[in-house]
Amino acid sequence: MKKKKILTFGQAINEALDQAMSRDKSVFVFGQGVDKTGHVFHSTEGLLKKYKKKRIFDTPNSEQAETMLALGASLNGKLRPVLIHHRVDFMAYTFDQLVNWISLWSFKSSKKSYAPLVIRAIIGRGWGQGPQHAKTLHTMFSYLPGLRVVMPSSPSEAKGMMLSSIASNDPVIFLEYRALYNTKELVPTERFYIDLDQPRLRLKGNSLTLVAAGTSVLTSLKAAEILYKEKKIKIDLFDLRSISKMNLKKIIESVKKTKRLVLVEDGWKNFGYSSEIITQIVENKIKLAEAPQRICWPNSHVPMSAPLEKDFYFDEHDIVKACKKVLKEKLIHSN
Amino acid sequence: MQFSIQKEIYKNLSLIRKTQEEIIKRYHPADKMRCPMHFCVGQEIMPAVLGPLMIDEDSIYSHHRSHGYYIAKKGSINEMIAEFYGKETGSNGGLAGSQELSSTKIDFYSGTILSGAFAMALGGAFEKKYNQKKGIGISVIGDGGMEEGIVYESLNMATQMNLPILYICENNSYSTHTTLKQRTLENKPSNRVKNFNMKTTYFDGNDPDKLFNLMKSIVKKIRDTKKPHFVEINTYRFNGHVGPEGDDHFNYRSKKEINHWIKNDPIKFYEKKLFSKSRKLLALKKKINDKNFKIIDRAFRFAEKSKFPKRYENNNFKATYKNVKKFYNNSISFGTVQEDHKPKPY
Ligand SMILES: Cc1ncc(C[n+]2csc(CCOP(=O)(O)OP(=O)(O)O)c2C)c(N)n1
């Protein structure tokens, strides 16, 4: 048994950054206020003391220039920058840098040049963050060829995925749901790497296939627990990990077996990964027993007000309801 | 001035101009170079004098009018023409064309989205400082590009972080067909830059020797102090904004203005200064130009012979990792059930 330690999501990222920086002198961390006070939800704590100003530093409020600094510094792996934005919403300023420079960097050089940079961005979701601080733009980024867009769902996942993202020779957008920072898990203490392209089977079962990513994995785990307690139903629960490079092989196999599909996405319903997965299931001519269910955010901006916000986000009970819907027939038979 | 350096500057001037004249000549009706091109005929002086001042460790981040800087950095003419043909032997493997001409071999990168490359120099210069290299970042922009917001973010960060960058603004008074005066009330971009506490220099003239001496001291200072410096040069493009076709039939600039600049062409000025005094010198000039022509002509034959790339879609991702021997085994569970989160205020 490998050594493990209980860490929060923020501590796990901190450990990953520390282990990457101590192994590889080309890794550096920067962004607005990243070396100070809150330390980005404790994820950069202690790094300044250990690695000094040269390798972790604050910047002016200039997201566009910061992003191009990361690109220029990363060229052909000369350095491995980790740029941090406290909210993913701030990245809207850097749309040009992502669309016209970073995403096509490898392509337009025919792979002679590459840009191994990591952009960490936090999705505010919850506690009145409102329309300008709670968006998740994961599908917007994933639409672009050439970007790896990943969303970890737990402390262990965050650590392994952060180490892989830094080691990856592609540009990675690493999206962190703020709601996950206080979650805890036993995390391997060693330096370990997660294959960003492979979804992880979190739970095994035969009755239906559920796909989630980021926070929605945690909510889905809770829903699965309820389903088991109430009806002894076991499900295949997949954590997508990567949004832009979804490898759906195992998910397709699972759907072939269960014939039932539920997609859970902390993001808008239109054009989400949920839509993409359903498309691919249809393209693969897989006949479903029931119409697939999508549990997503309404196609509306996020309200700040507490009761409206509560209404806006789904919870485990909404997922349970959707699961029961696709299981309709089965439940009748087993009752 | 050493004659050997003057010869090199002249060789650059002539190679940059001749290459472009040949491209313009051979563009139609063959139509084998099927990409937009921004020629810099008339604007060769700055890249030409930088040629002898650059070292291999320097990198260039250029705007769309980039051919001169690519050539001055000793980029392969074969690969440049092959790139314009869209062939796999091109500097970018044939996937980018003139607008985004780049070469890792000479650390030269350009792009046609205004001002992005200008900002990229921050990263290049940062890397050189971080890894204690001698090189500097050279960032080239036009007067039009100087109107984008990212420029001012970059200038601020360059001074605040003390980055060794040579900024060059080629002020040719036009953004496509819109004059500088129509776009801004401050028609010297370098004046705006002063406010960032950055050293600035304005150059107006057609004597390459004068520009060389000026740039020599500026480049040395950037290497020594690791601080940025901004140079604005007053210049003029003889050709149209884009493509081999001229655009003067739109009458967006006056004949008088065009003729003034053509009369003061730095290349004509330099030829007179260097080679008019004897037959032997005239023969030397011919020798340099013949050699340049051979380089260019050979490049066209190289491009013609080369093949088109077979695939493109596999170039979007490098799909490799540094130092990773194996991935974590997915079937091993990470441990206890993840504990729930308790929402906390910001
Ligand atoms: C972001 C962006 N906006 C507009 C354009 C269209 N455009 C291409 S070149 C150009 C003129 C730029 O003028 P300047 O920077 O002075 O360079 P010059 O062409 O004169 O060398 C414009 C507006 C562009 N390429 N990118």
CSV table of C-alpha atoms in Angstrom, one decimal, chain A residues 1-2 4 6 23-28 30 41 54-55 57-66 68-73 75-80 86-87 93 96-97 100-101 103-114 127 129 133 144-148 153-157 164-165 167-171 178-180 182-188 190 192-202 218 221-222 225 241 244-245, chain B residues 57 59-63 79 83 87-97 99-105 107-133 148-158 160-161 163 309 311-346:
chain,number,residue,atom,x,y,z
A,1,MET,CA,0.0,0.0,0.0
A,2,LYS,CA,1.4,3.4,-1.0
A,4,LYS,CA,-1.2,8.5,1.8
A,6,ILE,CA,-5.5,13.5,4.2
A,23,ARG,CA,12.0,18.4,-9.5
A,24,ASP,CA,12.1,20.8,-12.4
A,25,LYS,CA,13.8,24.2,-12.2
A,26,SER,CA,12.0,25.4,-15.3
A,27,VAL,CA,8.6,25.5,-13.4
A,28,PHE,CA,7.5,28.9,-12.1
A,30,PHE,CA,2.8,33.7,-11.3
A,41,PHE,CA,-7.1,29.1,-1.3
A,54,LYS,CA,12.4,34.3,-9.0
A,55,ARG,CA,10.0,31.4,-9.2
A,57,PHE,CA,5.7,36.3,-8.2
A,58,ASP,CA,2.8,38.8,-8.3
A,59,THR,CA,1.8,40.8,-11.4
A,60,PRO,CA,0.0,44.0,-12.3
A,61,ASN,CA,-3.7,43.5,-13.3
A,62,SER,CA,-2.8,42.7,-16.9
A,63,GLU,CA,-4.3,39.3,-17.9
A,64,GLN,CA,-3.5,39.6,-21.5
A,65,ALA,CA,0.2,40.4,-21.0
A,66,GLU,CA,0.4,37.8,-18.3
A,68,MET,CA,1.5,36.2,-23.5
A,69,LEU,CA,4.4,36.2,-21.0
A,70,ALA,CA,3.4,32.6,-20.2
A,71,LEU,CA,3.4,31.7,-23.9
A,72,GLY,CA,6.7,33.4,-24.7
A,73,ALA,CA,8.5,31.9,-21.7
A,75,LEU,CA,8.3,28.1,-26.0
A,76,ASN,CA,9.7,24.7,-26.7
A,77,GLY,CA,9.8,23.9,-23.1
A,78,LYS,CA,12.4,26.4,-22.1
A,79,LEU,CA,10.3,27.2,-19.1
A,80,ARG,CA,7.1,25.7,-17.7
A,86,HIS,CA,-8.6,33.9,-9.2
A,87,ARG,CA,-11.7,33.7,-11.4
A,93,TYR,CA,-9.8,39.4,-21.3
A,96,ASP,CA,-7.3,36.6,-28.2
A,97,GLN,CA,-4.3,35.0,-26.6
A,100,ASN,CA,-5.2,33.2,-31.9
A,101,TRP,CA,-2.0,32.3,-30.3
A,103,SER,CA,-4.3,27.1,-29.0
A,104,LEU,CA,-2.8,27.1,-32.5
A,105,TRP,CA,0.8,27.3,-31.5
A,106,SER,CA,1.7,23.7,-32.0
A,107,PHE,CA,-0.4,23.4,-35.1
A,108,LYS,CA,0.9,26.3,-37.1
A,109,SER,CA,4.5,25.2,-36.6
A,110,SER,CA,3.7,21.7,-37.6
A,111,LYS,CA,4.7,20.6,-34.1
A,112,LYS,CA,8.2,22.1,-34.5
A,113,SER,CA,7.3,24.5,-31.6
A,114,TYR,CA,5.2,23.8,-28.6
A,127,TRP,CA,-22.2,31.9,-2.2
A,129,GLN,CA,-20.6,35.0,-6.7
A,133,HIS,CA,-17.8,35.6,-10.8
A,144,LEU,CA,-10.7,25.2,-29.6
A,145,PRO,CA,-8.4,22.6,-31.0
A,146,GLY,CA,-5.0,22.6,-29.3
A,147,LEU,CA,-6.0,23.3,-25.7
A,148,ARG,CA,-6.3,20.7,-23.0
A,153,SER,CA,-13.0,16.5,-9.0
A,154,SER,CA,-11.2,15.7,-5.8
A,155,PRO,CA,-7.9,16.3,-3.9
A,156,SER,CA,-6.1,13.2,-5.3
A,157,GLU,CA,-7.4,13.9,-8.8
A,164,SER,CA,0.5,15.8,-15.4
A,165,SER,CA,-0.6,19.2,-16.6
A,167,ALA,CA,4.6,17.8,-17.4
A,168,SER,CA,2.4,18.0,-20.5
A,169,ASN,CA,3.9,19.5,-23.5
A,170,ASP,CA,0.6,21.0,-24.5
A,171,PRO,CA,-1.1,24.1,-23.1
A,178,ARG,CA,-14.1,26.9,-5.6
A,179,ALA,CA,-16.7,24.6,-4.0
A,180,LEU,CA,-14.1,21.8,-3.9
A,182,ASN,CA,-12.5,22.4,1.5
A,183,THR,CA,-13.2,18.8,0.4
A,184,LYS,CA,-10.8,16.3,1.9
A,185,GLU,CA,-9.4,13.0,0.7
A,186,LEU,CA,-6.5,10.6,1.3
A,187,VAL,CA,-3.9,11.7,-1.2
A,188,PRO,CA,-0.8,9.6,-2.2
A,190,GLU,CA,4.5,10.4,-3.8
A,192,PHE,CA,2.2,10.7,-9.3
A,193,TYR,CA,0.7,11.4,-12.7
A,194,ILE,CA,-2.8,10.9,-14.0
A,195,ASP,CA,-3.5,10.3,-17.7
A,196,LEU,CA,-5.5,13.4,-18.6
A,197,ASP,CA,-7.1,11.7,-21.6
A,198,GLN,CA,-8.6,8.8,-19.6
A,199,PRO,CA,-11.9,9.2,-17.8
A,200,ARG,CA,-11.9,7.5,-14.4
A,201,LEU,CA,-14.5,5.0,-13.4
A,202,ARG,CA,-15.4,6.2,-9.9
A,218,LEU,CA,-19.1,14.9,-6.0
A,221,LEU,CA,-21.4,10.4,-5.8
A,222,LYS,CA,-23.9,11.6,-3.2
A,225,GLU,CA,-25.3,6.8,-2.4
A,241,ARG,CA,-11.3,14.7,-16.2
A,244,SER,CA,-11.4,19.0,-24.6
A,245,LYS,CA,-10.0,15.6,-25.3
B,57,GLU,CA,20.4,33.8,-28.5
B,59,SER,CA,14.7,36.1,-30.3
B,60,ILE,CA,12.3,38.2,-32.5
B,61,TYR,CA,8.6,38.6,-32.0
B,62,SER,CA,7.3,40.5,-35.0
B,63,HIS,CA,4.1,41.9,-36.4
B,79,GLU,CA,12.2,27.6,-46.0
B,83,GLU,CA,6.3,28.2,-46.5
B,87,LYS,CA,5.0,23.1,-48.7
B,88,GLU,CA,6.1,20.7,-45.9
B,89,THR,CA,9.7,22.0,-46.2
B,90,GLY,CA,8.5,25.5,-45.2
B,91,SER,CA,9.6,27.1,-41.9
B,92,ASN,CA,6.2,26.3,-40.4
B,93,GLY,CA,5.8,23.0,-42.3
B,94,GLY,CA,3.6,24.9,-44.8
B,95,LEU,CA,0.7,25.4,-42.4
B,96,ALA,CA,1.0,29.1,-41.7
B,97,GLY,CA,2.2,31.2,-44.7
B,99,GLN,CA,1.3,36.2,-42.0
B,100,GLU,CA,2.6,33.9,-39.3
B,101,LEU,CA,6.0,33.1,-40.6
B,102,SER,CA,8.0,31.6,-37.7
B,103,SER,CA,11.1,29.5,-37.2
B,104,THR,CA,12.2,27.8,-34.0
B,105,LYS,CA,15.7,27.4,-35.6
B,107,ASP,CA,13.9,31.9,-32.5
B,108,PHE,CA,11.7,34.0,-34.8
B,109,TYR,CA,8.0,34.3,-34.3
B,110,SER,CA,5.4,36.5,-36.0
B,111,GLY,CA,1.7,36.7,-36.3
B,112,THR,CA,-0.9,38.8,-37.9
B,113,ILE,CA,-3.3,39.5,-35.1
B,114,LEU,CA,-2.2,42.9,-34.1
B,115,SER,CA,0.2,43.3,-31.1
B,116,GLY,CA,0.1,39.7,-29.8
B,117,ALA,CA,3.7,39.1,-30.7
B,118,PHE,CA,4.6,42.4,-29.2
B,119,ALA,CA,3.4,41.0,-25.8
B,120,MET,CA,5.1,37.7,-26.3
B,121,ALA,CA,8.5,39.3,-26.1
B,122,LEU,CA,7.8,39.6,-22.3
B,123,GLY,CA,8.0,35.8,-22.0
B,124,GLY,CA,11.0,35.4,-24.2
B,125,ALA,CA,13.0,38.1,-22.4
B,126,PHE,CA,11.8,36.7,-19.0
B,127,GLU,CA,13.1,33.3,-20.0
B,128,LYS,CA,16.5,34.7,-21.0
B,129,LYS,CA,16.9,36.5,-17.7
B,130,TYR,CA,15.6,33.5,-15.7
B,131,ASN,CA,18.2,31.2,-17.4
B,132,GLN,CA,20.9,33.9,-17.3
B,133,LYS,CA,21.4,34.0,-21.1
B,148,GLU,CA,-4.2,47.9,-28.9
B,149,GLY,CA,-4.6,47.7,-25.1
B,150,ILE,CA,-2.3,44.8,-24.6
B,151,VAL,CA,0.6,47.0,-25.7
B,152,TYR,CA,0.3,49.2,-22.6
B,153,GLU,CA,0.0,46.2,-20.3
B,154,SER,CA,3.2,44.9,-21.8
B,155,LEU,CA,5.1,48.1,-21.6
B,156,ASN,CA,4.2,48.4,-18.0
B,157,MET,CA,5.2,44.9,-17.2
B,158,ALA,CA,8.5,45.2,-19.1
B,160,GLN,CA,8.2,46.8,-13.8
B,161,MET,CA,10.0,43.5,-14.2
B,163,LEU,CA,13.1,42.7,-18.9
B,309,PRO,CA,2.2,18.3,-46.2
B,311,ARG,CA,-1.7,15.7,-42.9
B,312,TYR,CA,-2.4,18.6,-40.6
B,313,GLU,CA,-4.9,17.4,-37.9
B,314,ASN,CA,-2.3,15.6,-35.9
B,315,ASN,CA,-0.4,18.8,-35.3
B,316,ASN,CA,-2.8,20.3,-32.8
B,317,PHE,CA,-1.4,18.5,-29.8
B,318,LYS,CA,2.1,17.6,-29.0
B,319,ALA,CA,0.6,14.8,-26.9
B,320,THR,CA,3.9,14.1,-25.0
B,321,TYR,CA,5.0,14.6,-21.4
B,322,LYS,CA,8.3,15.5,-19.8
B,323,ASN,CA,9.7,13.1,-17.3
B,324,VAL,CA,6.6,11.0,-17.0
B,325,LYS,CA,7.4,7.3,-17.0
B,326,LYS,CA,4.0,5.9,-16.2
B,327,PHE,CA,0.6,7.1,-15.3
B,328,TYR,CA,-1.2,6.3,-12.1
B,329,ASN,CA,-3.2,3.0,-12.2
B,330,ASN,CA,-6.8,4.0,-12.5
B,331,SER,CA,-8.1,0.8,-10.9
B,332,ILE,CA,-6.4,1.7,-7.6
B,333,SER,CA,-8.9,3.6,-5.5
B,334,PHE,CA,-7.6,6.8,-4.0
B,335,GLY,CA,-8.9,6.0,-0.5
B,336,THR,CA,-11.7,7.2,1.6
B,337,VAL,CA,-14.9,8.8,0.3
B,338,GLN,CA,-14.4,12.4,-0.3
B,339,GLU,CA,-15.6,14.5,2.5
B,340,ASP,CA,-18.2,17.1,1.7
B,341,HIS,CA,-17.4,20.7,1.5
B,342,LYS,CA,-18.7,23.4,3.8
B,343,PRO,CA,-19.5,26.6,1.9
B,344,LYS,CA,-17.5,29.5,3.2
B,345,PRO,CA,-17.7,33.2,2.4
B,346,TYR,CA,-15.1,34.6,-0.1
